[in-house]
Short mmCIF file of C-alpha atoms in Angstrom, two decimals:
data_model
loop_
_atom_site.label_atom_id
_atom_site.label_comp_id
_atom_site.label_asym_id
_atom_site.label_seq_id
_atom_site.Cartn_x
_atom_site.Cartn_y
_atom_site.Cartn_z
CA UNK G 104 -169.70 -196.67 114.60
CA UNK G 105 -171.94 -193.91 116.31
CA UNK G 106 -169.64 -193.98 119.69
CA UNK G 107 -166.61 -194.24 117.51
CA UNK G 108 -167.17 -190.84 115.78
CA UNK G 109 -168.63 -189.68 119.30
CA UNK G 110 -165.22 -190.65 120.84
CA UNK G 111 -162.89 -189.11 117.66
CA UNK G 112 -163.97 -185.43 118.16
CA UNK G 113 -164.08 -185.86 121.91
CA UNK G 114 -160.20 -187.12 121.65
CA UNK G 115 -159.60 -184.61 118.98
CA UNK G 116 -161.01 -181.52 121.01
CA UNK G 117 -158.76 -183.05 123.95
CA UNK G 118 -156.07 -183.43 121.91
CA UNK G 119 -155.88 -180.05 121.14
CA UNK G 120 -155.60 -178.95 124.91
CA UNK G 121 -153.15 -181.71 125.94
CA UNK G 122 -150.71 -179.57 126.63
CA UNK G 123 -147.74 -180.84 128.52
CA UNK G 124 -149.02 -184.43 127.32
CA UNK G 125 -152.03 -186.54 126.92
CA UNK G 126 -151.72 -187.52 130.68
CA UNK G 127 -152.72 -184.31 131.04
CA UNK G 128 -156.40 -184.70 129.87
CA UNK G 129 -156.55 -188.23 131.38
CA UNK G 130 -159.35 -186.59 133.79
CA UNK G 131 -161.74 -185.71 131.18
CA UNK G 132 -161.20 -188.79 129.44
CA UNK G 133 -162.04 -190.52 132.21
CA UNK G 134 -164.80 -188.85 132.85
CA UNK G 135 -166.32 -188.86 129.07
CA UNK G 136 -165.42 -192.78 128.37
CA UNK G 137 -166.58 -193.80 132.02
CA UNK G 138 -169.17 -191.53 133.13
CA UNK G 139 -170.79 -190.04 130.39
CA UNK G 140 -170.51 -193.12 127.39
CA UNK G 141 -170.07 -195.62 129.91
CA UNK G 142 -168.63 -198.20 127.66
CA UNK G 143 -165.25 -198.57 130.18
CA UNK G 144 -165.57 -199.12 133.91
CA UNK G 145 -163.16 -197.52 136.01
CA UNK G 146 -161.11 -200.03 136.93
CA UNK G 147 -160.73 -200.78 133.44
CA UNK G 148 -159.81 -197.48 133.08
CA UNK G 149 -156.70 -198.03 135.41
CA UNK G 150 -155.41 -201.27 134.11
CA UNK G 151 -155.81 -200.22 130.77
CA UNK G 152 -153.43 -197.40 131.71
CA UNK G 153 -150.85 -199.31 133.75
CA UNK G 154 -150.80 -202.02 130.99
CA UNK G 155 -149.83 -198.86 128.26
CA UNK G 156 -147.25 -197.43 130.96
CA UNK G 157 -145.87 -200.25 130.62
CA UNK G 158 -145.40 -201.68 127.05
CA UNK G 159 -143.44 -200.42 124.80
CA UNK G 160 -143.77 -196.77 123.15
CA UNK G 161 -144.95 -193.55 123.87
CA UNK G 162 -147.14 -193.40 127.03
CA UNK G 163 -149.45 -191.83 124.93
CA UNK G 164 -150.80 -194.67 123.01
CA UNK G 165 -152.66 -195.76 126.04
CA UNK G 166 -155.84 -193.79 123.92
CA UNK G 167 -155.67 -196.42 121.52
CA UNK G 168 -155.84 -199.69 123.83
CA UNK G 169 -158.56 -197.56 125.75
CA UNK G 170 -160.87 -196.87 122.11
CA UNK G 171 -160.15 -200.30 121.73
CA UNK G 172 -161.70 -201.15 124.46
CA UNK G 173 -164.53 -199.05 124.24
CA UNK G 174 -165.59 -199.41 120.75
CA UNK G 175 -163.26 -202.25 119.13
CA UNK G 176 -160.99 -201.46 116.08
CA UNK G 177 -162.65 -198.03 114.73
CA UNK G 178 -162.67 -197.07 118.32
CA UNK G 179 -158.74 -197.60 118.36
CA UNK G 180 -158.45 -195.78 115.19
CA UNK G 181 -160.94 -192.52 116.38
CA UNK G 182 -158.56 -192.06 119.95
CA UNK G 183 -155.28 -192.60 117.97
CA UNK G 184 -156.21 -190.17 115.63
CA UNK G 185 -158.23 -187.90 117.38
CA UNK G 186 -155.34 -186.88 119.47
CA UNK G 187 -152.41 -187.30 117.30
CA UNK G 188 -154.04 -184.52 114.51
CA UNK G 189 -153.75 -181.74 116.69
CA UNK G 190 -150.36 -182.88 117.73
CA UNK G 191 -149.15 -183.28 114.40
CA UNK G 192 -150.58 -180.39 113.00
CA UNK G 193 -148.54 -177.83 116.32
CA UNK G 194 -145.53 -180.20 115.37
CA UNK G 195 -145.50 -178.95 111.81
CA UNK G 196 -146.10 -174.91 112.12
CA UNK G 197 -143.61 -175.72 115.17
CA UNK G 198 -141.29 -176.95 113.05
CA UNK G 199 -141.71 -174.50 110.06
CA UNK G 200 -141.10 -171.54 112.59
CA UNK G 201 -137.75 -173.27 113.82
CA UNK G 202 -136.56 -173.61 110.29
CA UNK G 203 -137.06 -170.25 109.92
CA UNK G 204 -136.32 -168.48 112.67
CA UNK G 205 -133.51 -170.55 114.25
CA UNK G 206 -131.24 -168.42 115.14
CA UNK G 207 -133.26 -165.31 115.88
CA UNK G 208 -132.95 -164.34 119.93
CA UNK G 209 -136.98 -165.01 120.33
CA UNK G 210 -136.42 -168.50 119.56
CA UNK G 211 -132.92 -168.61 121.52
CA UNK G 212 -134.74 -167.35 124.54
CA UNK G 213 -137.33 -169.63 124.01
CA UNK G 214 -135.73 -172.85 123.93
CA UNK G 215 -132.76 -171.62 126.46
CA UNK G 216 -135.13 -170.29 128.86
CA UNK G 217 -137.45 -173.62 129.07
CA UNK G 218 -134.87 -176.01 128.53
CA UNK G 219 -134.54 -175.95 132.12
CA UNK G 220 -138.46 -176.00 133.04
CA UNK G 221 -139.02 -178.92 130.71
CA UNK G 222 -136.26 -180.44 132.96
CA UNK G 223 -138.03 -179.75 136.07
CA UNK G 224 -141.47 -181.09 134.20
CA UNK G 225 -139.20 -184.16 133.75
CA UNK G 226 -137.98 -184.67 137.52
CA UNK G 227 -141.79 -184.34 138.27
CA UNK G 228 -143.03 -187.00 136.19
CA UNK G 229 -140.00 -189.34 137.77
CA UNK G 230 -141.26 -188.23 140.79
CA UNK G 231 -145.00 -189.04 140.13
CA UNK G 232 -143.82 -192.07 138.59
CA UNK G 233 -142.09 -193.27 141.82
CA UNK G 234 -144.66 -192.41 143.76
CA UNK G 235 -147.09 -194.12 141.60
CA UNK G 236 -145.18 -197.85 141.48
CA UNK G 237 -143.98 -197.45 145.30
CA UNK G 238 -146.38 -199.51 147.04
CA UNK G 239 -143.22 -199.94 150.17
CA UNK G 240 -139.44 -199.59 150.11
CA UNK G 241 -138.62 -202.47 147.91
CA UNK G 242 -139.86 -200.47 144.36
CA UNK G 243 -137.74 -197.53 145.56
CA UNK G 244 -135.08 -199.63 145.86
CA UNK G 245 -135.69 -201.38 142.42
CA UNK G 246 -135.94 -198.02 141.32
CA UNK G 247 -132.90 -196.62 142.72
CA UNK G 248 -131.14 -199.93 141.72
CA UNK G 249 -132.07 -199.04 138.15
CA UNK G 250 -130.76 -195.30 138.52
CA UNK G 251 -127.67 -196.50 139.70
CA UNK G 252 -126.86 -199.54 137.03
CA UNK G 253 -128.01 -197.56 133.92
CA UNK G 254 -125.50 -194.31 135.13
CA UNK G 255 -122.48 -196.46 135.90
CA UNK G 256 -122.82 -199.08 133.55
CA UNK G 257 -123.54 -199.60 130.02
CA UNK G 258 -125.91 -202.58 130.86
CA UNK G 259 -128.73 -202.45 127.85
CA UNK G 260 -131.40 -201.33 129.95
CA UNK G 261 -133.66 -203.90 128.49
CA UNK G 262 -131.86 -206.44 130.73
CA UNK G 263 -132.74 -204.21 133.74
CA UNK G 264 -136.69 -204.25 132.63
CA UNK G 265 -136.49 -207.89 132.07
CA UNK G 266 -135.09 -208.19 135.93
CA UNK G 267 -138.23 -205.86 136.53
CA UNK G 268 -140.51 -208.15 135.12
CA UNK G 269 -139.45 -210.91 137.02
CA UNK G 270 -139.09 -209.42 140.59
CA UNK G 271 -142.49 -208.45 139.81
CA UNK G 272 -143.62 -212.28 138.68
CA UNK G 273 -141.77 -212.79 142.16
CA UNK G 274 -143.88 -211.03 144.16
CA UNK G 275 -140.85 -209.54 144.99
CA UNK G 276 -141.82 -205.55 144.07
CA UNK H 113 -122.09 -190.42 133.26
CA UNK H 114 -119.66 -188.96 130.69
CA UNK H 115 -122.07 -188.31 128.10
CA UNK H 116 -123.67 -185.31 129.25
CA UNK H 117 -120.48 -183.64 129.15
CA UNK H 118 -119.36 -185.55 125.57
CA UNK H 119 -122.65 -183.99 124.40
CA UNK H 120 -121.30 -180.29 125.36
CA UNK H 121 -117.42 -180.77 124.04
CA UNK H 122 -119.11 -181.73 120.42
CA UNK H 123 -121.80 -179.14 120.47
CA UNK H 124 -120.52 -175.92 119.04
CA UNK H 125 -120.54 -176.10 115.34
CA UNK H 126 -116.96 -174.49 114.69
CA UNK H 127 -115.54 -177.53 116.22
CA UNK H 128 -116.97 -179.74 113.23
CA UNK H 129 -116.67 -177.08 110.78
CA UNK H 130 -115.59 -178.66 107.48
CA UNK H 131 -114.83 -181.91 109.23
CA UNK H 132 -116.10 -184.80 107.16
CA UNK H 133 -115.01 -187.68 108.92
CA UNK H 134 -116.99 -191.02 107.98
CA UNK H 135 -115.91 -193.13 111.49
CA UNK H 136 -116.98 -197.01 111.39
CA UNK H 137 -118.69 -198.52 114.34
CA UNK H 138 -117.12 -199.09 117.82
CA UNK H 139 -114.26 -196.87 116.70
CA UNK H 140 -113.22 -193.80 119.34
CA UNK H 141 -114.53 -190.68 119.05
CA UNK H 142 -112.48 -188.08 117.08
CA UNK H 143 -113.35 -185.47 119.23
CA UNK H 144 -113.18 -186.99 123.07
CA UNK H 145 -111.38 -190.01 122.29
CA UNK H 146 -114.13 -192.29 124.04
CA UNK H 147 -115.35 -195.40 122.23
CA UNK H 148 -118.90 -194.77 121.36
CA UNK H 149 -120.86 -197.25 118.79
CA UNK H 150 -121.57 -196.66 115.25
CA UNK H 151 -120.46 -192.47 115.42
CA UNK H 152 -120.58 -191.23 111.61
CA UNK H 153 -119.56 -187.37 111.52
CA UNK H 154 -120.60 -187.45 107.56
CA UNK H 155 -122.96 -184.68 107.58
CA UNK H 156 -122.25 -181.86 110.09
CA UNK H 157 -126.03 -179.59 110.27
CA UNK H 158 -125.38 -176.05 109.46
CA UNK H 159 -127.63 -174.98 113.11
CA UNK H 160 -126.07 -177.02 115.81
CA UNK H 161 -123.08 -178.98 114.42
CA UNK H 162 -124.00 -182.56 114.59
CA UNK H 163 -123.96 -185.35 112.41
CA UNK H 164 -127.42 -186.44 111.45
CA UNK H 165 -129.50 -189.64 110.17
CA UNK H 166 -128.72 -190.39 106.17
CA UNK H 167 -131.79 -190.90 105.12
CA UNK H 168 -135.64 -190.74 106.09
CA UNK H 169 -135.25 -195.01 106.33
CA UNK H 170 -132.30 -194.96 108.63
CA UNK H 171 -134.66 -192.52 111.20
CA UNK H 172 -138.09 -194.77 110.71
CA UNK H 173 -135.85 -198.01 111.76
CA UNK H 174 -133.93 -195.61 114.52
CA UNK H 175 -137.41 -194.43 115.71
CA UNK H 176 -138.55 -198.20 115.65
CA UNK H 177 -135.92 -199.44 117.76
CA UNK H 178 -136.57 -196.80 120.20
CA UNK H 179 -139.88 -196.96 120.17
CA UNK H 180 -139.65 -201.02 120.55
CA UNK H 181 -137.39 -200.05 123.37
CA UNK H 182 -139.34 -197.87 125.12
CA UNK H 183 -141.05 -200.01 127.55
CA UNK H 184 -142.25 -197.67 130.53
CA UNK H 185 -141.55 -194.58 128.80
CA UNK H 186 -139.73 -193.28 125.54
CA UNK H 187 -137.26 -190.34 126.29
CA UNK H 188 -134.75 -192.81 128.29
CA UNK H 189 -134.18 -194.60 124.80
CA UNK H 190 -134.65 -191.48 122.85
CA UNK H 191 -131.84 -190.09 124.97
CA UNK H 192 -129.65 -193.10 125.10
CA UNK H 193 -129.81 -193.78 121.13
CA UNK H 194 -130.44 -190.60 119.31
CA UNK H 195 -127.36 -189.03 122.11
CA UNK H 196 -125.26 -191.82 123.30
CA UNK H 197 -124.96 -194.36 120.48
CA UNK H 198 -125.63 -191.94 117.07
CA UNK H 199 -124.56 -188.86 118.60
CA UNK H 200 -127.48 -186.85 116.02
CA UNK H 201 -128.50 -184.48 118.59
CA UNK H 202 -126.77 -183.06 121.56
CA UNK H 203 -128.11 -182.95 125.33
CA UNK H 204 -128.94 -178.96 125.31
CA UNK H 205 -130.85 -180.05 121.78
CA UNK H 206 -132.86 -182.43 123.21
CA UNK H 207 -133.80 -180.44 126.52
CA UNK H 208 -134.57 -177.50 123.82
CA UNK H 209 -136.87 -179.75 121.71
CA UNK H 210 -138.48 -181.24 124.90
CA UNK H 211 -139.35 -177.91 125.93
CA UNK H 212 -141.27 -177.11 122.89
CA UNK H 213 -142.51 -180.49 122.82
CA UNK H 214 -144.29 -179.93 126.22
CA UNK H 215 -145.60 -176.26 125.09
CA UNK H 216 -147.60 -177.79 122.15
CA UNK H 217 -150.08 -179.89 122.45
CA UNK H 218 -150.03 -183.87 122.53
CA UNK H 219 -147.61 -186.32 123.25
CA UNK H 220 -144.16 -184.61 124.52
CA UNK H 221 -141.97 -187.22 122.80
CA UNK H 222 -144.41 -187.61 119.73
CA UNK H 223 -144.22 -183.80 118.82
CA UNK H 224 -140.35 -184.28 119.55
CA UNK H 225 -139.85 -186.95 116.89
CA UNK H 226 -141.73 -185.07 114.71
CA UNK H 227 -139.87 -182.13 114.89
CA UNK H 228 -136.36 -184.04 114.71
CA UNK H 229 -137.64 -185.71 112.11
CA UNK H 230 -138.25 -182.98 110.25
CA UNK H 231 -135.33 -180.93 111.04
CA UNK H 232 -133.19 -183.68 109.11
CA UNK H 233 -135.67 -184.76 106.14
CA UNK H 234 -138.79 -182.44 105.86
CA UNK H 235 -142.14 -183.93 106.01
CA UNK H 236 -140.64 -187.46 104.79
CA UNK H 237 -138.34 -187.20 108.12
CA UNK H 238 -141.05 -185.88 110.30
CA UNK H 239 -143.37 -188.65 109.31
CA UNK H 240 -140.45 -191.34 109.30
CA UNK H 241 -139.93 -190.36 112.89
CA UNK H 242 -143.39 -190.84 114.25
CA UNK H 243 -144.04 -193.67 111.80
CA UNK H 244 -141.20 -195.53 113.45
CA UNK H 245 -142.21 -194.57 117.19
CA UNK H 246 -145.75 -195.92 116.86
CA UNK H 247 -146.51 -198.63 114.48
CA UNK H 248 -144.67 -201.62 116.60
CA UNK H 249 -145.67 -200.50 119.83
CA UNK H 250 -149.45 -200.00 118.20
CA UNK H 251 -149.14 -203.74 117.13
CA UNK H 252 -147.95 -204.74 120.71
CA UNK H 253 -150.63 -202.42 122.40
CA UNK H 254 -153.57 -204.14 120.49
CA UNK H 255 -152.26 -207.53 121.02
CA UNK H 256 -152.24 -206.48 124.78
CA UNK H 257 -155.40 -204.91 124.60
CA UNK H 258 -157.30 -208.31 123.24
CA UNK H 259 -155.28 -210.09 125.66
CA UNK H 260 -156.56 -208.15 128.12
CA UNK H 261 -160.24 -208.51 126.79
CA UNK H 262 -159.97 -212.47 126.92
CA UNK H 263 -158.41 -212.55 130.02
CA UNK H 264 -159.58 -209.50 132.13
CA UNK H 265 -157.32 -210.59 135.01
CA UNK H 266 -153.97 -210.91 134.19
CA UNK H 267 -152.02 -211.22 137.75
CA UNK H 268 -149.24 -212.47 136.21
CA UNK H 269 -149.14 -209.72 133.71
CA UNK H 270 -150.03 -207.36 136.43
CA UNK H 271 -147.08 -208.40 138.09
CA UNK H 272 -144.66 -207.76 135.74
CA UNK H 273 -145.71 -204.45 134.61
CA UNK H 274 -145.24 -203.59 138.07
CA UNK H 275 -141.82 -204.46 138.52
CA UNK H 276 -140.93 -203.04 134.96
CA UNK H 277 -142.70 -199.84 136.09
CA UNK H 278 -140.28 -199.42 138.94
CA UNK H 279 -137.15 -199.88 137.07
CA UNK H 280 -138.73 -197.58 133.98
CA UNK H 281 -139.19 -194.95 136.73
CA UNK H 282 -135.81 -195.49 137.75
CA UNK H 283 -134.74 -194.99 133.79
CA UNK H 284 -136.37 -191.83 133.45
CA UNK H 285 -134.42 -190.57 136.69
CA UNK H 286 -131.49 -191.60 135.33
CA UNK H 287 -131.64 -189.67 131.94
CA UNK H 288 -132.75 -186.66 134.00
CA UNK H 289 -129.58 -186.50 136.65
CA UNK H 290 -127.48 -186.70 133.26
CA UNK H 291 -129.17 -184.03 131.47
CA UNK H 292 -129.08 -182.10 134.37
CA UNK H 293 -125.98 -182.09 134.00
CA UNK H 294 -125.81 -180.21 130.93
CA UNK H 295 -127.61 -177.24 132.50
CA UNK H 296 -125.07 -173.92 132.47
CA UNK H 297 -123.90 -173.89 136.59
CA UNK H 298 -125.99 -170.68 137.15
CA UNK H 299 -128.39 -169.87 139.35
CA UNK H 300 -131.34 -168.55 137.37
CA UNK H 301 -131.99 -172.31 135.30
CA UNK H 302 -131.65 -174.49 138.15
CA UNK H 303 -134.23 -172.62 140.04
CA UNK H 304 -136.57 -172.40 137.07
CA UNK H 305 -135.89 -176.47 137.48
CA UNK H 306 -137.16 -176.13 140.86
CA UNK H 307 -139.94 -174.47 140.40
CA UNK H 308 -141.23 -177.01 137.57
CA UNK H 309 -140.84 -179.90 139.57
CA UNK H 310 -142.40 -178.07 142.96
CA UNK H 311 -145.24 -176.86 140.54
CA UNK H 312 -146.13 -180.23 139.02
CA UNK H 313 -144.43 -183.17 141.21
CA UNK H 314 -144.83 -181.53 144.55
CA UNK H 315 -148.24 -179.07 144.29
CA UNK H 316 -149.75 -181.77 141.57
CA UNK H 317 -150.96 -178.46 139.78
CA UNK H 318 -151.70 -178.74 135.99
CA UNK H 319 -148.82 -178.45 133.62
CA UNK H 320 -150.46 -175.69 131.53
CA UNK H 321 -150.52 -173.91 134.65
CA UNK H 322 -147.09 -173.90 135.92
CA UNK H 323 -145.81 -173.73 132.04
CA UNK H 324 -148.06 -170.38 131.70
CA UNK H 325 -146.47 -168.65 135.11
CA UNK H 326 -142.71 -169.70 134.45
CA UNK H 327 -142.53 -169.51 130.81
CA UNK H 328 -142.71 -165.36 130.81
CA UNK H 329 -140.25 -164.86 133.23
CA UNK H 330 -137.61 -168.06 131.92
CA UNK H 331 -137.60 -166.67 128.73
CA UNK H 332 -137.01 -162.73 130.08
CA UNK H 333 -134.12 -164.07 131.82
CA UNK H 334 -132.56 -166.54 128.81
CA UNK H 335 -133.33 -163.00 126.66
CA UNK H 336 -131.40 -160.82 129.04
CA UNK H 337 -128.35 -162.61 128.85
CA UNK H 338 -128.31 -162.80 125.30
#
């Protein structure tokens, strides 16, 4: 109970900085859960996050396999919630202000202007991404593979992750 | 693909104007004459034009498909459903919303379902939206997370994710190139582009960072053109 509350306001103070997402404050998370509570080890740390990367849902909701981890069902709940109150809470006055001020040329700027830098925040995580699964050429090529199929084809994608999955059983990736 | 530039053609909200077509699924599109799945034009949005969800229900089990979907990573389904199949939001929307999504704090796709979900139904949209996102994948994740408690070492698991990690990376490329491809052909936003992914992909600085230098000057230059 204790490390569940401790972990809630330490997810809730990150999850008020996690700017640009909560992949962002994976650092200090690492190094409060780890290092300072030491209820994960590290490489629990990291397979905890590649198993989240990789199921379904926001990327995000790795917090709440890692609370789970740490401190069992009220740990899940004190992550999750920690970081998705600040989140919601910016969301909301967010989305006030844009019901309001729609059309005004603040907001026009605003959302013209870093429509293209959230782009370029986009091509970086792809890039991380790749960089982060290619252990040699064959994941680039899966990758590539995938770009190609899911631009040219109307393939559900889910087929393509399925073929994933097994290349991967394979040993092939 | 097509769709980036389907997105543009049905953008502008003159075009839909008093148009109050109800289309059935897998019929062509009124406006581009492409077959697209399940396209209802019943409820043009007085800010950008498109059609939107009917009610807060049809957006939690939208958001739960895509959030079921989402294996590796959320915005390729977010794109491919929400643009693609239901045609709610447009390309240039969803680059907007990302943007602000990424400014505020949290989960980039999170605060954009919120704030789609609430630009259709209020606070009973907003909360559809996320509701839909997480609880499955929630359910999943703590299966996985037990799983992974039992059974610590999981090659065969392991394994998988790793190949489905590849081809989500590849999926997230994908919806990139084609949103890129919305971008106005000007100089000025494809090298903000640049910069973003230099900043964060090549020099591995913090997003806050590069998002605090490029923000000023993006928005001067979106301003001056006004």
């Amino acid at each position: 109970m204790a490390q569940a509350v401790a972990l809630f306001w330490h997810f809730l103070l990150l999850g008020c900085i996690a700017v640009g997402g909560v992949s962002t404050v994976m650092p200090d998370m690492h190094r409060y859960v780890v290092d300072e509570l030491q209820l994960v080890s590290s490489r629990e740390f990291a397979d905890l996050y590649a198993l989240a990367q990789a199921a379904p849902g926001p990327n995000a909701l790795w917090v709440t396999i890692l609370g789970l981890h740490a401190a069992g069902g009220l740990g899940a709940i004190a992550t999750t919630v920690g970081v998705l109150i600040p989140a919601t809470t910016f969301s909301y006055v967010a989305s006030l202000l844009q019901a309001k001020h729609a059309d005004s040329p603040l907001a026009l700027a605003f959302r013209r202007g870093l429509a293209p830098v959230a782009l370029g925040f986009m091509l970086a995580s792809c890039w991380l991404l790749l960089r982060a699964v290619g252990h040699d050429w064959r994941s680039y090529a899966v990758a590539f593979a995938a770009v190609g199929v899911a631009t040219k084809t109307d393939v559900n994608p889910l087929w393509l992750l399925a073929i994933g999955a097994v290349l991967g059983i394979a040993g092939l990736v | 693909m097509s769709a980036g530039k389907e997105g543009r053609d049905r953008g502008t909200p003159d075009k839909f104007g008093d148009e109050r077509v109800t289309q059935g699924p897998r019929r062509g599109c009124p406006y581009t004459g492409k077959r697209c799945a399940g396209v209802e034009y019943h409820r043009p949005m007085s800010v950008s034009g498109s059609a939107g969800p009917r009610s807060p229900r049809e957006i939690f089990l939208t958001f739960a498909r895509i959030g079921l979907s989402g294996f590796g990573g959320v915005l390729f389904w977010i794109r491919r459903v929400l643009i693609q199949e239901k045609r709610w939001i447009t390309d240039e929307e969803l680059l907007e919303g990302l943007a602000i999504g990424q400014i505020l704090p949290g989960p980039n796709v999170y605060n954009l379902s919120f704030m789609l979900g609430h630009r259709w139904f209020g606070l009973r949209g907003a909360f559809a939206a996320i509701g839909g996102l997480l609880a499955a994948p929630i359910v999943i994740l703590v299966i996985l997370g037990l799983l992974y408690r039992a059974y610590s070492d999981v090659a065969v698991l392991q394994h998988a994710l790793r190949g489905m990690a590849a081809v989500a990376a590849g999926l997230l490329l994908a919806s990139a190139v084609g949103m890129a491809a919305t971008l106005p052909r000007r100089l000025v936003p494809w090298l903000f582009m640049l910069l973003a992914f230099a900043g964060v992909g090549l020099m591995r600085w913090p997003l806050i960072y590069v998002m605090a230098m490029l923000a000023p000057f993006a928005m001067y230059f979106a301003w001056r053109r006004q």
